Coordinates of C-alpha atoms and ligand atoms in Angstrom, one line a residue:
X8 CA 83.9 132.2 91.7
X9 CA 82.2 128.9 92.9
X10 CA 80.6 129.7 96.3
X11 CA 78.8 126.4 96.7
X12 CA 79.3 123.0 95.3
X13 CA 77.2 119.9 95.4
X14 CA 78.8 116.5 94.7
X15 CA 77.8 112.8 95.1
X16 CA 78.6 111.7 98.7
X17 CA 82.2 110.8 98.9
X18 CA 83.8 107.6 100.5
X19 CA 87.1 107.3 102.2
X20 CA 89.1 104.6 100.5
X21 CA 91.8 104.7 103.5
X22 CA 90.7 105.2 106.9
X23 CA 92.1 104.1 110.5
X24 CA 89.2 104.2 113.0
X25 CA 91.0 102.2 115.9
X26 CA 89.1 100.3 118.4
X27 CA 87.2 100.3 121.7
X28 CA 86.4 104.0 123.1
X29 CA 88.1 105.4 120.1
X30 CA 85.4 104.6 118.1
X31 CA 82.6 106.8 119.9
X32 CA 85.1 109.7 118.3
X33 CA 86.3 108.6 115.3
X34 CA 83.1 106.9 113.6
X35 CA 81.3 110.1 114.0
X36 CA 83.6 112.2 112.3
X37 CA 83.9 110.0 109.4
X38 CA 80.2 109.3 109.3
X39 CA 79.4 113.2 108.9
X40 CA 80.8 113.4 105.6
X41 CA 81.7 109.8 104.1
X42 CA 79.0 107.2 103.2
X43 CA 81.6 104.4 103.1
X44 CA 85.1 104.0 104.0
X45 CA 87.7 101.3 103.6
X46 CA 88.8 100.5 107.2
X47 CA 92.3 99.6 108.0
X48 CA 93.0 96.5 109.9
X49 CA 96.2 97.6 111.9
X50 CA 94.9 97.4 115.2
X51 CA 96.9 96.5 118.4
X52 CA 95.6 93.0 117.9
X53 CA 95.5 93.2 113.8
X54 CA 92.5 92.0 111.8
X55 CA 93.9 88.6 110.3
X56 CA 90.6 86.8 109.5
X57 CA 87.1 87.2 108.3
X58 CA 85.9 86.7 111.8
X59 CA 87.6 89.1 113.5
X60 CA 86.9 91.5 110.8
X61 CA 82.9 90.7 111.3
X62 CA 83.6 91.3 115.0
X63 CA 85.3 94.7 114.4
X64 CA 82.5 95.6 111.7
X65 CA 80.0 95.3 114.2
X66 CA 81.8 97.4 116.7
X67 CA 81.9 100.3 114.3
X68 CA 78.4 99.9 113.4
X69 CA 77.5 100.3 116.8
X70 CA 79.3 103.6 117.4
X71 CA 77.7 105.3 114.6
X72 CA 75.5 108.1 115.5
X73 CA 71.8 107.8 115.8
X74 CA 70.1 107.3 112.3
X75 CA 73.4 107.6 110.3
X76 CA 73.9 105.0 107.6
X77 CA 77.6 105.0 107.4
X78 CA 79.0 101.8 105.9
X79 CA 82.5 100.4 107.0
X80 CA 84.1 98.0 104.5
X81 CA 86.3 95.9 106.1
X82 CA 89.9 94.7 105.1
X83 CA 92.3 91.7 106.2
X84 CA 95.7 92.4 107.7
X85 CA 98.3 90.2 105.6
X86 CA 101.0 88.1 108.0
X87 CA 103.5 85.8 107.3
X88 CA 101.0 83.1 108.7
X89 CA 98.1 84.2 106.5
X90 CA 96.5 81.2 104.8
X91 CA 95.1 80.7 101.3
X92 CA 92.0 79.5 103.2
X93 CA 91.7 83.1 104.9
X94 CA 91.7 84.8 101.6
X95 CA 89.0 82.2 100.3
X96 CA 86.7 83.0 103.3
X97 CA 87.3 86.9 102.9
X98 CA 86.6 86.5 99.3
X99 CA 83.6 84.8 100.0
X100 CA 82.3 87.2 102.4
X101 CA 80.1 90.3 101.6
X102 CA 82.0 92.7 104.0
X103 CA 85.6 92.0 103.4
X104 CA 86.8 94.4 100.4
X105 CA 90.4 94.0 100.5
X106 CA 93.7 92.6 102.2
X107 CA 96.5 95.1 103.4
X108 CA 100.4 94.5 102.9
X109 CA 102.3 95.9 105.6
X110 CA 105.8 95.5 105.5
X111 CA 106.8 94.7 109.0
X112 CA 108.0 97.4 110.9
X113 CA 107.0 100.0 108.3
X114 CA 104.4 101.7 110.4
X115 CA 102.1 102.0 113.2
X116 CA 100.8 98.4 114.5
X117 CA 102.7 96.7 111.6
X118 CA 105.0 94.2 113.8
X119 CA 103.0 91.3 112.6
X120 CA 103.3 92.7 109.2
X121 CA 105.0 90.6 106.3
X122 CA 108.8 90.0 106.6
X123 CA 109.0 88.1 103.4
X124 CA 107.1 89.4 100.5
X125 CA 107.9 86.5 98.2
X126 CA 106.5 83.8 100.6
X127 CA 103.1 85.6 100.0
X128 CA 102.8 84.1 96.5
X129 CA 100.1 81.7 97.3
X130 CA 97.9 84.0 99.2
X131 CA 98.4 86.5 96.4
X132 CA 97.5 83.8 93.9
X133 CA 94.3 83.3 95.9
X134 CA 93.7 87.2 96.1
X135 CA 94.0 87.0 92.3
X136 CA 91.5 84.2 91.9
X137 CA 89.2 85.8 94.4
X138 CA 89.4 89.1 92.9
X139 CA 90.2 90.7 96.1
X140 CA 92.2 94.0 96.1
X141 CA 95.9 94.2 97.2
X142 CA 96.3 97.3 99.4
X143 CA 100.1 98.1 99.7
X144 CA 101.9 100.3 102.3
X145 CA 104.6 100.6 99.6
X146 CA 107.9 101.1 102.0
X147 CA 110.8 98.9 102.4
X148 CA 112.2 98.8 106.1
X149 CA 115.7 98.0 105.4
X150 CA 117.9 100.3 108.0
X151 CA 120.2 101.1 105.2
X152 CA 117.7 102.7 102.9
X153 CA 116.9 106.2 103.6
X154 CA 113.5 107.1 104.8
X155 CA 112.8 109.5 101.8
X156 CA 113.8 106.7 99.4
X157 CA 111.5 103.9 100.9
X158 CA 108.7 104.2 98.5
X159 CA 110.5 104.3 95.4
X160 CA 112.7 101.4 96.6
X161 CA 109.6 99.2 97.4
X162 CA 108.1 100.0 94.2
X163 CA 111.1 98.6 92.2
X164 CA 112.1 95.7 94.5
X165 CA 108.5 94.5 95.1
X166 CA 105.6 96.0 93.4
X167 CA 107.0 95.6 90.0
X168 CA 107.6 92.0 90.4
X169 CA 104.1 91.3 92.2
X170 CA 102.6 93.0 89.3
X171 CA 104.4 91.1 86.7
X172 CA 103.7 87.6 88.4
X173 CA 99.7 88.3 89.0
X174 CA 98.8 90.7 86.4
X175 CA 95.3 90.4 87.0
X176 CA 95.7 91.3 90.7
X177 CA 93.9 94.8 91.4
X178 CA 96.4 96.6 93.5
X179 CA 96.1 100.1 95.4
X180 CA 99.1 101.6 96.0
X181 CA 98.4 103.4 99.4
X182 CA 98.9 107.0 100.1
X183 CA 101.3 107.6 97.2
X184 CA 103.9 110.2 97.8
X185 CA 106.5 110.1 94.9
X186 CA 106.7 110.8 91.3
X187 CA 107.6 107.0 91.0
X188 CA 104.3 105.8 92.8
X189 CA 102.4 108.0 90.3
X190 CA 104.5 106.7 87.3
X191 CA 104.0 103.3 88.4
X192 CA 100.3 103.4 88.7
X193 CA 100.2 105.3 85.2
X194 CA 101.9 102.3 83.7
X195 CA 100.2 99.5 85.3
X196 CA 96.9 97.9 84.3
X197 CA 94.6 97.2 87.4
X198 CA 96.3 99.7 89.6
X199 CA 95.4 102.7 91.5
X200 CA 96.6 105.1 94.2
X201 CA 94.8 106.8 97.0
X202 CA 96.1 110.3 97.6
X203 CA 96.0 112.1 101.1
X204 CA 95.3 115.8 102.2
X205 CA 98.5 116.1 103.8
X206 CA 100.5 114.9 101.0
X207 CA 98.6 117.1 98.5
X208 CA 99.1 120.2 100.8
X209 CA 102.5 119.6 102.2
X210 CA 106.1 119.0 101.6
X211 CA 108.8 118.1 103.9
X212 CA 109.5 121.9 104.8
X213 CA 106.2 121.6 106.6
X214 CA 107.3 119.2 108.7
X215 CA 110.9 120.2 109.5
X216 CA 111.4 124.0 108.9
X217 CA 111.1 126.5 111.8
X218 CA 111.1 123.5 114.4
X219 CA 109.7 120.2 114.2
X220 CA 105.6 120.0 113.3
X221 CA 104.5 116.7 114.8
X222 CA 101.1 116.9 113.7
X223 CA 102.6 116.9 110.1
X224 CA 104.4 113.7 110.5
X225 CA 103.1 110.6 108.9
X226 CA 104.4 107.5 107.0
X227 CA 105.3 107.5 104.2
X228 CA 107.0 110.8 105.2
X229 CA 106.3 114.1 103.6
X230 CA 108.6 114.6 100.4
X231 CA 109.9 117.4 98.8
X232 CA 107.7 119.8 96.6
X233 CA 108.4 118.5 93.3
X234 CA 106.3 115.1 94.3
X235 CA 104.0 117.0 96.1
X236 CA 103.2 119.0 92.6
X237 CA 103.1 115.6 90.9
X238 CA 100.6 114.1 93.3
X239 CA 98.1 117.3 92.8
X240 CA 98.8 116.9 89.1
X241 CA 97.7 113.4 89.3
X242 CA 94.5 114.3 91.8
X243 CA 93.4 116.6 89.4
X244 CA 93.9 115.1 86.2
X245 CA 90.7 113.3 86.2
X246 CA 92.0 110.2 85.7
X247 CA 90.3 107.6 87.6
X248 CA 93.2 105.4 88.6
X249 CA 93.4 108.4 91.4
X250 CA 91.0 108.7 94.2
X251 CA 90.4 109.7 97.9
X252 CA 91.9 108.1 100.7
X253 CA 92.5 110.3 103.7
X254 CA 94.8 107.9 105.8
X255 CA 93.4 110.2 108.8
X256 CA 95.0 108.3 111.7
X257 CA 94.3 109.6 114.9
X258 CA 96.9 109.6 117.4
X259 CA 96.6 111.5 121.1
X260 CA 98.2 114.5 121.2
X261 CA 100.4 113.3 123.7
X262 CA 101.6 110.4 121.8
X263 CA 102.4 112.9 118.8
X264 CA 104.2 115.5 121.1
X265 CA 106.6 113.0 122.5
X266 CA 110.3 112.3 122.5
X267 CA 109.2 109.3 119.8
X268 CA 106.2 110.9 118.2
X269 CA 103.7 108.6 116.6
X270 CA 103.0 108.7 112.7
X271 CA 99.8 109.6 111.4
X272 CA 97.9 112.8 110.7
X273 CA 94.4 113.3 112.1
X274 CA 92.4 114.8 108.7
X275 CA 88.8 113.4 109.5
X276 CA 87.3 116.6 111.1
X277 CA 87.9 118.3 107.8
X278 CA 88.5 115.9 105.0
X279 CA 86.5 116.8 102.3
X280 CA 87.0 120.3 103.3
X281 CA 90.7 120.1 102.9
X282 CA 90.4 118.4 99.4
X283 CA 88.0 120.9 98.3
X284 CA 90.8 123.6 99.0
X285 CA 93.2 121.7 97.2
X286 CA 91.2 121.3 94.0
X287 CA 90.1 125.0 94.3
X288 CA 93.6 126.2 94.3
X289 CA 94.3 124.3 91.0
X290 CA 91.1 125.7 89.6
X291 CA 89.8 122.2 89.3
X292 CA 86.8 121.9 91.5
X293 CA 85.0 120.3 88.5
X294 CA 87.3 117.5 89.2
X295 CA 86.7 116.9 92.7
X296 CA 83.4 114.8 92.4
X297 CA 85.1 112.1 90.1
X298 CA 88.3 111.7 92.6
X299 CA 86.0 112.0 95.5
X300 CA 83.0 110.2 94.7
X301 CA 83.0 108.1 91.2
X302 CA 86.7 106.3 90.9
X303 CA 86.9 104.8 94.3
X304 CA 83.7 102.9 93.7
X305 CA 84.5 102.2 90.2
X306 CA 87.8 100.6 91.1
X307 CA 86.4 98.4 93.9
X308 CA 83.4 97.7 91.7
X309 CA 80.9 98.9 94.0
X310 CA 77.9 101.2 93.2
X311 CA 78.2 105.1 93.4
X312 CA 76.4 106.6 96.2
X313 CA 72.9 108.1 95.7
X314 CA 73.1 110.8 98.3
X315 CA 74.7 114.3 97.9
X316 CA 76.8 116.5 100.1
X317 CA 77.2 120.2 99.7
X318 CA 80.2 122.3 100.4
X319 CA 80.1 126.1 100.8
X320 CA 82.9 128.5 100.4
X321 CA 83.2 129.7 104.1
X322 CA 86.1 130.0 106.3
X323 CA 86.1 128.5 109.7
X324 CA 88.9 127.6 112.1
X325 CA 89.3 124.0 113.7
X326 CA 89.8 124.0 117.5
X327 CA 93.0 123.3 118.8
X328 CA 92.0 120.2 120.3
X329 CA 89.1 117.4 119.9
X330 CA 88.2 115.5 123.2
X331 CA 89.4 111.8 122.7
X332 CA 88.2 109.7 125.7
X333 CA 90.3 111.1 128.3
X334 CA 92.8 112.5 126.1
X335 CA 92.8 114.9 123.2
X336 CA 93.1 114.8 119.7
X337 CA 95.0 117.7 117.6
X338 CA 93.6 117.9 114.2
X339 CA 96.0 118.7 111.1
X340 CA 96.5 121.8 109.7
X341 CA 94.6 123.3 112.7
X342 CA 96.6 127.0 112.6
X343 CA 95.3 127.7 109.4
X344 CA 91.4 128.6 108.9
X345 CA 89.9 126.4 106.5
X346 CA 88.2 127.5 103.4
X347 CA 85.3 125.3 102.9
X348 CA 82.7 124.0 105.1
X349 CA 79.6 121.3 104.8
X350 CA 76.4 122.6 104.7
Ligands
LIG9 O1 101.3 107.8 109.5 C1 100.5 107.1 109.4 N1 99.9 106.5 110.4 N2 100.8 105.9 108.3 C2 100.5 104.8 108.4 O2 100.8 104.0 107.3 C3 99.7 104.2 109.5 C4 99.1 105.2 110.2 C5 98.5 104.9 111.6 O3 97.9 103.8 111.7 O4 98.8 105.5 112.6
LIG10 ZN1 97.1 104.1 106.7

């Protein structure tokens, strides 16, 4: 039985750090284990241009623990008002690595998102020219589409046409949750998907059976077990189209345990440990390094990290809460001991 595992230091290709005082908490959790992270732009005031991305990047760098070399990789938030010029500036910068498409109303801070995907064509055309990857929250928001079907409908209605019209555009289907998402990525050139710990570990029973479990609520919502199994197979297959993206999305305990609880699982306290557990359960620890440390940088055309990280098989229990300014954060999968620990 493997009791110790050393891998190239991983990166997180989908992360929410929030802003302001929250950075004092969030940056340290991620910087402890990841060398780089693709930082989501869905702040209360979204990061809609390169100037805002530069300022946000600096705030993140300022929040790094002493001596830490963590690098935030910035993204732009696409809106109905994004101009071709915004994309050109992003492409020419050396710190914006992608742009994110949030359908308006799909998730946290998405009210400024895109309402008409077809009107984005000039922007997508410029992204293709600049070779700037498109990151997608792939869910429709039509009220008449069932929440469990929103990802597959988005793929059919929007992603398939986008890929057809912009064949050289690199696309990451973020936080994939369904067989249809895996299938789309497998069959389309220059596409990839990030996979989260929560969607690999849990199905919708973990959200809804025996009472409602608000800390397992995220978007896209957890799906049925057959989908989870497909995601686990993709993650552990060694196919470079699938790589690590936690979607760690901190909300205060109050905001989660609420009449109208926020979507998002905070996993950054134990992200690589959770992935190690998933791969271990599948007897696929030999595939963890590719998924965590190689395929992401390869897709983004960045060098792989030089540093390493060592995991031990050693059980520990996350605390029930972490301090989060004057509030608290409840970590994901807090009730069950974690199986792996970072040396
Ligand atoms: O659960 C989620 N939380 N899904 C998202 O897409 C956004 C995220 C957040 O920012 O809270
Ligand atoms: Zn996210």
